[in-house]
């Protein structure tokens, strides 16, 4: 009896065994605090536990930046000691001005860039002809498709079937501009098609209502006409443009220069230009371009050249070492290019043109899986794909999965277009890399669901850091074999 009584007393004095700290009841907490043993313990989780809800890791972030800075300085010193100072601003001028193209005072890249306005004007003329009933809608759509296909094919045709010499930067710029114009004109034609169908549907409904013979229907029609006239007066007072009043050269040129790929008849506009904001963006563009070119010359080009032999010999260990070594400068340049393009340059154009929608990117760095990354890092392309490809396909009755595959197929095709055309060699590495994104998205979602958001985000960063340099190494290897190997 005495032993049992002592065991029970010990059991009552001991805290209740629980799985997590939150399961301890408030009643037991009060009971413990009422004792005379001066308790100093309370339910708490370790700070690195997810259940602790601790979020202030500023010191660790500072430590991480310091370690990255020290590692970056060491890599810079190693690069300078191994290759010397390779930065040469005079080469930048030669490359950017297309000096190699101007041997006979002919600059084919500049000529093609000037000609890029012609397909846009042709598209405007076709739209005006359709609106004036000079063309049937079927004929007009056919002509627009031919115009778009001719526009995107022109750099390929000129590059392969002419004797003109293009610089790599020149033809790359041409392909990029022509692709942007292609996407803009696609949006321009499709949006005007929506407006045209909507206007005709509205008119046909109005005519049907006016043809009603019932007495009450006339009063209803008159009321609707008065309401429509009120809406029209309000729109006129607010300066709202309606179809087909938008079909003019000034409206088209504004859209071609605006930092968006999706056409609207009435873009949101700002009232003034912020001079301080504009100056900051100009400085960032100038500094960012010089920084990217310097990193290419000093760091990227030597690393890529040194990767040719391991690929030729298929030495897996050396290929891995080259890949990891190339990943750092490539990723740094990619981050600089992202900031330069999506923040500095697009905000610069938006400020100059009073364009109010500056949502050029979302927090892609927090992406929990690959699908979230592709829907947040490049908002102009994402909005274009959703508005002009994804939604129209689903509205036709097809599934979302098929619509997503079509979006990635179009993206993969144009990624390959931007690489293979300037290099003048057809490879499928960029195409396959983009088409690998849907299955990789499924894998990252599975990892996110099973292991948590953090591991899904690690998958995203790993694909960005390692995927791009692998593609660069393969393209440069094929280019070097094709152009520099003695025959």
Short mmCIF file of C-alpha atoms in Angstrom, two decimals:
data_model
loop_
_atom_site.label_atom_id
_atom_site.label_comp_id
_atom_site.label_asym_id
_atom_site.label_seq_id
_atom_site.Cartn_x
_atom_site.Cartn_y
_atom_site.Cartn_z
CA UNK A 1 0.00 0.00 0.00
CA UNK A 2 2.80 2.40 0.96
CA UNK A 3 4.62 1.77 -2.31
CA UNK A 4 1.44 2.31 -4.33
CA UNK A 5 0.63 5.55 -2.50
CA UNK A 6 4.16 6.88 -3.15
CA UNK A 7 3.94 5.94 -6.87
CA UNK A 8 0.59 7.72 -7.23
CA UNK A 9 1.93 10.84 -5.52
CA UNK A 10 4.92 10.93 -7.84
CA UNK A 11 2.65 10.52 -10.83
CA UNK A 12 0.49 13.48 -9.76
CA UNK A 13 3.52 15.72 -9.18
CA UNK A 14 4.97 15.02 -12.65
CA UNK A 15 3.78 17.15 -15.62
CA UNK A 16 1.43 15.40 -18.00
CA UNK A 17 3.20 13.74 -20.91
CA UNK A 18 2.21 15.39 -24.18
CA UNK A 19 3.22 15.29 -27.82
CA UNK A 20 3.53 19.04 -28.43
CA UNK A 21 3.83 21.99 -26.13
CA UNK A 22 0.49 23.43 -27.23
CA UNK A 23 -1.42 20.41 -25.85
CA UNK A 24 -0.74 21.37 -22.22
CA UNK A 25 -3.97 22.75 -20.84
CA UNK A 26 -4.37 26.13 -19.20
CA UNK A 27 -5.63 24.39 -16.05
CA UNK A 28 -2.36 22.53 -15.64
CA UNK A 29 -0.39 25.73 -16.24
CA UNK A 30 -2.23 27.51 -13.46
CA UNK A 31 -1.74 24.53 -11.16
CA UNK A 32 2.01 24.54 -11.75
CA UNK A 33 2.31 28.28 -11.16
CA UNK A 34 0.51 27.97 -7.82
CA UNK A 35 3.24 25.72 -6.36
CA UNK A 36 6.12 26.99 -4.20
CA UNK A 37 8.91 25.47 -6.34
CA UNK A 38 9.31 28.71 -8.34
CA UNK A 39 8.71 27.14 -11.79
CA UNK A 40 10.79 28.61 -14.59
CA UNK A 41 9.65 26.42 -17.46
CA UNK A 42 6.73 26.99 -19.78
CA UNK A 43 5.56 25.36 -23.01
CA UNK A 44 7.98 26.52 -25.72
CA UNK A 45 9.26 25.08 -28.98
CA UNK A 46 12.79 25.43 -30.31
CA UNK A 47 13.14 28.41 -32.62
CA UNK A 48 14.04 26.27 -35.65
CA UNK A 49 10.84 24.22 -35.23
CA UNK A 50 7.98 25.06 -37.59
CA UNK A 51 5.57 25.21 -34.62
CA UNK A 52 7.57 27.96 -32.89
CA UNK A 53 6.19 30.62 -35.29
CA UNK A 54 9.51 32.46 -34.99
CA UNK A 55 10.21 34.56 -38.09
CA UNK A 56 12.99 37.03 -37.28
CA UNK A 57 16.04 35.54 -39.00
CA UNK A 58 17.59 38.89 -39.93
CA UNK A 59 20.94 37.95 -38.43
CA UNK A 60 21.12 34.75 -40.47
CA UNK A 61 20.18 36.67 -43.62
CA UNK A 62 23.00 39.15 -42.92
CA UNK A 63 25.36 36.20 -42.37
CA UNK A 64 24.27 34.68 -45.67
CA UNK A 65 24.88 37.93 -47.57
CA UNK A 66 28.29 38.28 -45.93
CA UNK A 67 29.27 34.73 -46.86
CA UNK A 68 28.06 35.29 -50.43
CA UNK A 69 30.06 38.51 -50.61
CA UNK A 70 33.21 36.83 -49.35
CA UNK A 71 32.72 33.91 -51.74
CA UNK A 72 32.07 36.31 -54.62
CA UNK A 73 35.22 38.31 -53.88
CA UNK A 74 37.26 35.11 -53.78
CA UNK A 75 35.84 34.07 -57.16
CA UNK A 76 36.60 37.51 -58.60
CA UNK A 77 40.21 37.36 -57.40
CA UNK A 78 40.58 33.84 -58.77
CA UNK A 79 39.16 34.98 -62.11
CA UNK A 80 41.49 37.99 -62.31
CA UNK A 81 44.54 35.89 -61.40
CA UNK A 82 43.67 33.22 -63.96
CA UNK A 83 42.46 35.28 -66.94
CA UNK A 84 43.65 38.81 -66.22
CA UNK A 85 41.42 41.81 -66.84
CA UNK A 86 39.29 40.95 -69.90
CA UNK A 87 36.83 43.85 -69.65
CA UNK A 88 37.22 46.01 -72.76
CA UNK A 89 34.64 48.80 -73.30
CA UNK A 90 35.79 49.25 -76.90
CA UNK A 91 34.61 45.73 -77.70
CA UNK A 92 31.20 46.62 -76.24
CA UNK A 93 30.93 49.51 -78.69
CA UNK A 94 31.94 47.28 -81.59
CA UNK A 95 29.45 44.60 -80.60
CA UNK A 96 26.53 46.90 -79.81
CA UNK A 97 26.94 49.07 -82.91
CA UNK A 98 27.25 46.07 -85.21
CA UNK A 99 30.61 47.14 -86.61
CA UNK A 100 31.04 43.75 -88.30
CA UNK A 101 27.86 44.40 -90.26
CA UNK A 102 29.03 47.72 -91.66
CA UNK A 103 31.82 46.55 -93.95
CA UNK A 104 30.06 47.93 -97.03
CA UNK A 105 28.15 50.56 -95.07
CA UNK A 106 25.20 48.17 -94.87
CA UNK A 107 23.64 47.38 -91.53
CA UNK A 108 21.05 44.65 -92.19
CA UNK A 109 19.99 44.53 -88.53
CA UNK A 110 19.09 48.22 -88.54
CA UNK A 111 17.26 47.82 -91.86
CA UNK A 112 15.22 44.93 -90.48
CA UNK A 113 14.42 46.89 -87.31
CA UNK A 114 13.18 49.81 -89.41
CA UNK A 115 11.10 47.45 -91.55
CA UNK A 116 9.42 45.97 -88.45
CA UNK A 117 6.92 48.84 -88.51
CA UNK A 118 5.61 47.73 -91.92
CA UNK A 119 3.77 44.56 -90.74
CA UNK A 120 2.15 46.62 -87.97
CA UNK A 121 0.87 49.19 -90.49
CA UNK A 122 -0.38 46.38 -92.76
CA UNK A 123 -2.27 44.90 -89.80
CA UNK A 124 -3.86 48.30 -89.12
CA UNK A 125 -4.94 48.68 -92.76
CA UNK A 126 -6.50 45.21 -92.76
CA UNK A 127 -8.44 46.01 -89.56
CA UNK A 128 -9.71 49.28 -91.04
CA UNK A 129 -10.80 47.44 -94.20
CA UNK A 130 -12.71 44.86 -92.16
CA UNK A 131 -14.37 47.61 -90.08
CA UNK A 132 -15.41 49.43 -93.28
CA UNK A 133 -16.81 46.16 -94.74
CA UNK A 134 -14.29 46.25 -97.58
CA UNK A 135 -13.15 42.76 -96.56
CA UNK A 136 -15.25 39.97 -95.19
CA UNK A 137 -14.26 38.91 -91.71
CA UNK A 138 -13.06 35.52 -92.95
CA UNK A 139 -10.84 37.12 -95.61
CA UNK A 140 -9.54 39.68 -93.12
CA UNK A 141 -8.60 37.02 -90.56
CA UNK A 142 -6.82 35.02 -93.27
CA UNK A 143 -4.82 38.10 -94.35
CA UNK A 144 -3.88 38.84 -90.73
CA UNK A 145 -2.60 35.29 -90.22
CA UNK A 146 -0.50 35.53 -93.40
CA UNK A 147 0.86 38.91 -92.27
CA UNK A 148 1.81 37.55 -88.82
CA UNK A 149 3.51 34.44 -90.22
CA UNK A 150 5.44 36.53 -92.75
CA UNK A 151 6.54 38.95 -90.03
CA UNK A 152 7.93 36.28 -87.67
CA UNK A 153 9.58 34.37 -90.57
CA UNK A 154 11.30 37.38 -92.12
CA UNK A 155 14.48 37.29 -89.93
CA UNK A 156 14.92 33.58 -90.74
CA UNK A 157 14.45 34.17 -94.46
CA UNK A 158 16.83 37.14 -94.64
CA UNK A 159 19.45 35.43 -92.48
CA UNK A 160 19.54 32.19 -94.44
CA UNK A 161 18.86 33.31 -98.01
CA UNK A 162 20.84 36.55 -98.26
CA UNK A 163 24.53 37.34 -98.37
CA UNK A 164 24.28 39.92 -95.58
CA UNK A 165 26.55 39.52 -92.56
CA UNK A 166 24.83 39.90 -89.21
CA UNK A 167 26.45 40.40 -85.84
CA UNK A 168 25.23 38.06 -83.11
CA UNK A 169 23.88 40.93 -81.00
CA UNK A 170 22.27 42.49 -84.06
CA UNK A 171 20.36 39.42 -85.21
CA UNK A 172 19.43 38.54 -81.61
CA UNK A 173 17.95 42.02 -81.15
CA UNK A 174 16.08 41.67 -84.45
CA UNK A 175 14.59 38.30 -83.43
CA UNK A 176 13.58 39.67 -80.02
CA UNK A 177 11.89 42.77 -81.48
CA UNK A 178 10.13 40.77 -84.18
CA UNK A 179 8.86 38.29 -81.61
CA UNK A 180 7.53 41.10 -79.39
CA UNK A 181 5.79 42.69 -82.39
CA UNK A 182 4.34 39.31 -83.37
CA UNK A 183 2.81 38.84 -79.91
CA UNK A 184 1.53 42.43 -79.86
CA UNK A 185 -0.06 42.14 -83.31
CA UNK A 186 -1.65 38.83 -82.32
CA UNK A 187 -3.23 40.62 -79.36
CA UNK A 188 -4.15 43.63 -81.54
CA UNK A 189 -5.97 41.51 -84.13
CA UNK A 190 -7.73 39.28 -81.60
CA UNK A 191 -8.87 42.19 -79.41
CA UNK A 192 -10.29 44.05 -82.40
CA UNK A 193 -12.01 40.81 -83.42
CA UNK A 194 -13.68 40.65 -79.99
CA UNK A 195 -14.74 44.29 -80.21
CA UNK A 196 -16.09 43.83 -83.74
CA UNK A 197 -18.16 40.78 -82.78
CA UNK A 198 -19.39 42.48 -79.61
CA UNK A 199 -20.46 45.61 -81.50
CA UNK A 200 -22.31 43.60 -84.15
CA UNK A 201 -24.02 41.44 -81.52
CA UNK A 202 -25.14 44.55 -79.66
CA UNK A 203 -26.55 46.10 -82.85
CA UNK A 204 -28.38 42.92 -83.83
CA UNK A 205 -30.00 42.68 -80.39
CA UNK A 206 -31.07 46.31 -80.61
CA UNK A 207 -32.64 45.76 -84.04
CA UNK A 208 -34.53 42.68 -82.84
CA UNK A 209 -35.95 44.59 -79.88
CA UNK A 210 -37.01 47.49 -82.09
CA UNK A 211 -38.91 45.06 -84.35
CA UNK A 212 -41.23 43.97 -81.51
CA UNK A 213 -44.85 44.91 -82.10
CA UNK A 214 -46.20 44.85 -78.55
CA UNK A 215 -47.07 48.30 -77.10
CA UNK A 216 -45.02 47.78 -73.96
CA UNK A 217 -42.01 46.77 -76.03
CA UNK A 218 -41.75 50.23 -77.60
CA UNK A 219 -41.55 51.85 -74.20
CA UNK A 220 -38.92 49.30 -73.17
CA UNK A 221 -36.88 49.99 -76.30
CA UNK A 222 -37.09 53.74 -75.71
CA UNK A 223 -35.95 53.29 -72.11
CA UNK A 224 -33.00 51.19 -73.23
CA UNK A 225 -32.08 53.76 -75.89
CA UNK A 226 -32.14 56.53 -73.28
CA UNK A 227 -29.95 54.42 -70.98
CA UNK A 228 -27.48 53.70 -73.79
CA UNK A 229 -27.33 57.37 -74.70
CA UNK A 230 -26.55 58.22 -71.07
CA UNK A 231 -23.73 55.67 -71.08
CA UNK A 232 -22.38 57.12 -74.32
CA UNK A 233 -22.42 60.64 -72.90
CA UNK A 234 -20.56 59.42 -69.80
CA UNK A 235 -17.99 57.62 -71.95
CA UNK A 236 -17.50 60.73 -74.10
CA UNK A 237 -16.97 62.89 -71.02
CA UNK A 238 -14.35 60.45 -69.70
CA UNK A 239 -12.61 60.17 -73.07
CA UNK A 240 -13.37 56.46 -73.50
CA UNK A 241 -12.37 55.22 -76.97
CA UNK A 242 -14.76 52.79 -78.67
CA UNK A 243 -14.36 50.50 -81.63
CA UNK A 244 -13.67 51.34 -84.47
CA UNK A 245 -12.42 54.79 -83.40
CA UNK A 246 -9.27 53.10 -82.07
CA UNK A 247 -8.13 52.08 -85.55
CA UNK A 248 -5.57 54.82 -86.16
CA UNK A 249 -1.79 54.99 -86.44
CA UNK A 250 -1.28 56.95 -83.21
CA UNK A 251 -3.11 54.34 -81.14
CA UNK A 252 -1.15 51.49 -82.76
CA UNK A 253 2.24 53.16 -82.26
CA UNK A 254 1.47 53.79 -78.60
CA UNK A 255 0.66 50.12 -78.14
CA UNK A 256 3.84 49.02 -79.93
CA UNK A 257 5.93 51.15 -77.52
CA UNK A 258 3.91 50.44 -74.37
CA UNK A 259 5.38 47.93 -71.86
CA UNK A 260 2.66 45.34 -72.43
CA UNK A 261 1.78 42.58 -74.89
CA UNK A 262 -2.00 42.79 -74.39
CA UNK A 263 -3.90 45.37 -76.41
CA UNK A 264 -6.74 47.44 -74.97
CA UNK A 265 -8.68 50.33 -76.41
CA UNK A 266 -8.27 52.32 -73.18
CA UNK A 267 -5.10 51.72 -71.18
CA UNK A 268 -4.88 53.03 -67.58
CA UNK A 269 -2.83 56.23 -67.68
CA UNK A 270 -0.91 58.30 -65.15
CA UNK A 271 -1.27 62.08 -65.00
CA UNK A 272 2.39 63.09 -64.83
CA UNK A 273 5.99 61.91 -65.20
CA UNK A 274 7.92 61.52 -61.96
CA UNK A 275 11.30 63.02 -62.83
CA UNK A 276 13.23 61.54 -59.90
CA UNK A 277 11.80 58.08 -60.58
CA UNK A 278 12.62 58.45 -64.29
CA UNK A 279 16.23 59.47 -63.60
CA UNK A 280 16.72 56.47 -61.30
CA UNK A 281 15.50 54.08 -63.97
CA UNK A 282 17.76 55.68 -66.63
CA UNK A 283 20.80 55.32 -64.35
CA UNK A 284 19.86 51.70 -63.62
CA UNK A 285 19.55 50.88 -67.33
CA UNK A 286 22.94 52.41 -68.18
CA UNK A 287 24.72 50.86 -65.20
CA UNK A 288 22.97 47.49 -65.61
CA UNK A 289 23.93 47.15 -69.28
CA UNK A 290 27.59 47.86 -68.51
CA UNK A 291 27.57 45.45 -65.56
CA UNK A 292 26.07 42.60 -67.61
CA UNK A 293 28.54 43.13 -70.47
CA UNK A 294 31.47 43.25 -68.03
CA UNK A 295 30.33 40.01 -66.36
CA UNK A 296 30.02 38.37 -69.78
CA UNK A 297 33.52 39.36 -70.82
CA UNK A 298 35.30 38.69 -67.55
CA UNK A 299 33.48 35.68 -66.15
CA UNK A 300 30.97 34.05 -68.48
CA UNK A 301 32.89 33.67 -71.75
CA UNK A 302 36.00 31.96 -70.21
CA UNK A 303 33.82 29.54 -68.25
CA UNK A 304 31.80 28.60 -71.34
CA UNK A 305 34.90 28.11 -73.49
CA UNK A 306 36.45 25.82 -70.90
CA UNK A 307 33.36 23.60 -70.99
CA UNK A 308 33.81 22.46 -74.60
CA UNK A 309 36.41 19.73 -74.04
CA UNK A 310 34.57 17.97 -71.17
CA UNK A 311 31.43 17.79 -73.32
CA UNK A 312 33.37 16.47 -76.30
CA UNK A 313 35.00 13.78 -74.13
CA UNK A 314 31.74 13.10 -72.22
CA UNK A 315 33.64 13.28 -68.95
CA UNK A 316 30.77 13.29 -66.43
CA UNK A 317 32.87 14.48 -63.50
CA UNK A 318 34.43 17.39 -65.40
CA UNK A 319 31.08 18.27 -67.00
CA UNK A 320 29.55 18.48 -63.51
CA UNK A 321 32.44 20.65 -62.30
CA UNK A 322 32.10 22.96 -65.31
CA UNK A 323 28.34 23.10 -64.83
CA UNK A 324 28.64 24.11 -61.18
CA UNK A 325 31.33 26.66 -62.00
CA UNK A 326 29.26 28.18 -64.80
CA UNK A 327 26.09 28.22 -62.68
CA UNK A 328 27.28 31.10 -60.47
CA UNK A 329 28.08 33.73 -63.15
CA UNK A 330 25.15 32.65 -65.31
CA UNK A 331 22.68 32.97 -62.44
CA UNK A 332 24.11 36.32 -61.38
CA UNK A 333 23.80 37.64 -64.95
CA UNK A 334 20.26 36.26 -65.19
CA UNK A 335 19.25 38.08 -61.99
CA UNK A 336 20.82 41.31 -63.25
CA UNK A 337 19.06 40.88 -66.59
CA UNK A 338 15.74 40.29 -64.85
CA UNK A 339 16.04 43.48 -62.79
CA UNK A 340 17.32 45.47 -65.77
CA UNK A 341 14.51 44.31 -68.07
CA UNK A 342 11.43 43.93 -65.88
CA UNK A 343 12.03 46.69 -63.36
CA UNK A 344 14.36 49.30 -64.83
CA UNK A 345 13.57 49.29 -68.56
CA UNK A 346 9.84 48.52 -68.47
CA UNK A 347 9.28 51.06 -65.70
CA UNK A 348 11.26 53.57 -67.74
CA UNK A 349 9.01 53.03 -70.77
CA UNK A 350 5.90 53.04 -68.60
CA UNK A 351 6.88 56.36 -67.02
CA UNK A 352 7.61 58.00 -70.36
CA UNK A 353 4.31 56.78 -71.86
CA UNK A 354 2.17 57.45 -68.73
CA UNK A 355 1.38 53.72 -68.63
CA UNK A 356 -0.14 53.03 -65.20
CA UNK A 357 -0.08 49.21 -64.97
CA UNK A 358 3.42 48.43 -63.65
CA UNK A 359 2.76 44.84 -62.55
CA UNK A 360 5.64 43.45 -64.60
CA UNK A 361 6.52 40.71 -62.09
CA UNK A 362 5.25 39.16 -58.86
CA UNK A 363 7.17 37.53 -56.02
CA UNK A 364 8.48 34.65 -58.13
CA UNK A 365 11.35 34.14 -55.67
CA UNK A 366 8.80 32.72 -53.20
CA UNK A 367 7.34 30.28 -55.76
CA UNK A 368 6.32 27.04 -54.07
CA UNK A 369 6.43 25.07 -57.34
CA UNK A 370 7.39 25.45 -61.01
CA UNK A 371 3.86 26.36 -62.12
CA UNK A 372 3.73 29.31 -59.71
CA UNK A 373 7.12 30.52 -60.97
CA UNK A 374 6.04 30.60 -64.61
CA UNK A 375 2.89 32.51 -63.67
CA UNK A 376 4.70 35.17 -61.62
CA UNK A 377 8.16 35.99 -62.98
CA UNK A 378 7.17 37.41 -66.41
CA UNK A 379 3.74 38.96 -66.07
CA UNK A 380 3.48 40.53 -69.57
CA UNK A 381 4.00 37.14 -71.25
CA UNK A 382 1.86 35.34 -68.65
CA UNK A 383 -1.08 37.71 -69.17
CA UNK A 384 -0.73 37.38 -72.94
CA UNK A 385 -0.70 33.59 -72.76
CA UNK A 386 -3.73 33.44 -70.44
CA UNK A 387 -5.74 36.06 -72.34
CA UNK A 388 -5.01 35.01 -75.92
CA UNK A 389 -4.25 31.29 -75.74
CA UNK A 390 -5.36 29.62 -72.50
CA UNK A 391 -8.82 31.18 -72.08
CA UNK A 392 -9.81 30.97 -75.80
CA UNK A 393 -8.90 27.25 -75.84
CA UNK A 394 -10.93 26.51 -72.71
CA UNK A 395 -13.86 28.55 -74.09
CA UNK A 396 -13.82 26.25 -77.14
CA UNK A 397 -14.61 23.35 -74.81
CA UNK A 398 -11.13 21.86 -74.39
CA UNK A 399 -9.65 20.98 -71.01
CA UNK A 400 -7.32 23.12 -68.92
CA UNK A 401 -4.57 20.53 -69.19
CA UNK A 402 -4.55 20.72 -72.99
CA UNK A 403 -4.62 24.53 -72.86
CA UNK A 404 -1.61 24.53 -70.54
CA UNK A 405 0.32 22.16 -72.83
CA UNK A 406 -0.41 24.42 -75.83
CA UNK A 407 0.85 27.46 -73.89
CA UNK A 408 4.11 25.69 -73.03
CA UNK A 409 4.46 24.43 -76.62
CA UNK A 410 4.19 27.97 -78.00
CA UNK A 411 6.63 29.22 -75.35
CA UNK A 412 9.07 26.39 -76.16
CA UNK A 413 8.88 27.14 -79.89
CA UNK A 414 9.72 30.81 -79.39
CA UNK A 415 12.50 30.06 -76.90
CA UNK A 416 14.08 27.88 -79.57
CA UNK A 417 13.44 30.62 -82.14
CA UNK A 418 15.39 33.16 -80.05
CA UNK A 419 18.38 30.81 -79.76
CA UNK A 420 18.59 28.79 -82.97
CA UNK A 421 18.00 31.66 -85.41
CA UNK A 422 20.80 33.94 -84.12
CA UNK A 423 23.19 30.96 -83.85
CA UNK A 424 22.14 29.83 -87.36
CA UNK A 425 21.88 26.22 -86.24
CA UNK A 426 18.77 24.28 -85.35
CA UNK A 427 18.91 22.50 -82.02
CA UNK A 428 16.11 21.49 -79.69
CA UNK A 429 17.70 22.04 -76.28
CA UNK A 430 15.69 25.19 -75.47
CA UNK A 431 12.52 23.59 -76.82
CA UNK A 432 13.02 20.43 -74.77
CA UNK A 433 13.91 22.50 -71.72
CA UNK A 434 10.58 24.33 -71.89
CA UNK A 435 8.58 21.20 -72.66
CA UNK A 436 10.16 19.60 -69.59
CA UNK A 437 8.53 22.24 -67.40
CA UNK A 438 5.04 20.60 -67.16
CA UNK A 439 6.39 17.27 -65.81
CA UNK A 440 8.84 19.17 -63.60
CA UNK A 441 5.88 21.18 -62.33
CA UNK A 442 4.12 17.96 -61.38
CA UNK A 443 7.23 16.80 -59.51
CA UNK A 444 7.60 20.11 -57.67
CA UNK A 445 3.92 20.05 -56.66
CA UNK A 446 4.38 16.51 -55.33
CA UNK A 447 7.44 17.61 -53.33
CA UNK A 448 5.54 20.62 -52.02
CA UNK A 449 2.62 18.45 -50.94
CA UNK A 450 4.76 15.77 -49.29
CA UNK A 451 7.69 17.78 -47.85
CA UNK A 452 6.35 21.31 -47.59
CA UNK A 453 6.54 24.68 -49.33
CA UNK A 454 10.22 25.19 -48.57
CA UNK A 455 11.30 22.10 -50.51
CA UNK A 456 9.07 23.06 -53.42
CA UNK A 457 10.82 26.44 -53.51
CA UNK A 458 14.21 24.70 -53.43
CA UNK A 459 13.18 22.70 -56.53
CA UNK A 460 12.36 25.98 -58.30
CA UNK A 461 15.70 27.58 -57.43
CA UNK A 462 17.61 24.42 -58.38
CA UNK A 463 16.01 24.35 -61.83
CA UNK A 464 16.92 28.01 -62.38
CA UNK A 465 20.50 27.74 -61.14
CA UNK A 466 21.43 24.48 -62.90
CA UNK A 467 19.08 24.26 -65.90
CA UNK A 468 20.18 27.40 -67.74
CA UNK A 469 23.98 26.82 -67.65
CA UNK A 470 23.46 23.26 -68.85
CA UNK A 471 21.59 24.52 -71.92
CA UNK A 472 24.26 27.20 -72.53
CA UNK A 473 27.04 24.61 -72.38
CA UNK A 474 25.26 22.34 -74.87
CA UNK A 475 24.56 25.17 -77.33
CA UNK A 476 28.10 26.53 -77.14
CA UNK A 477 29.55 23.04 -77.56
CA UNK A 478 27.49 22.48 -80.72
CA UNK A 479 28.33 25.98 -81.99
CA UNK A 480 32.06 25.49 -81.41
CA UNK A 481 32.00 22.09 -83.11
CA UNK A 482 30.15 23.55 -86.11
CA UNK A 483 32.25 26.70 -86.55
CA UNK A 484 35.68 26.16 -85.03
CA UNK A 485 36.45 22.49 -85.63
CA UNK A 486 38.81 22.07 -88.59
CA UNK A 487 37.23 20.13 -91.45
#
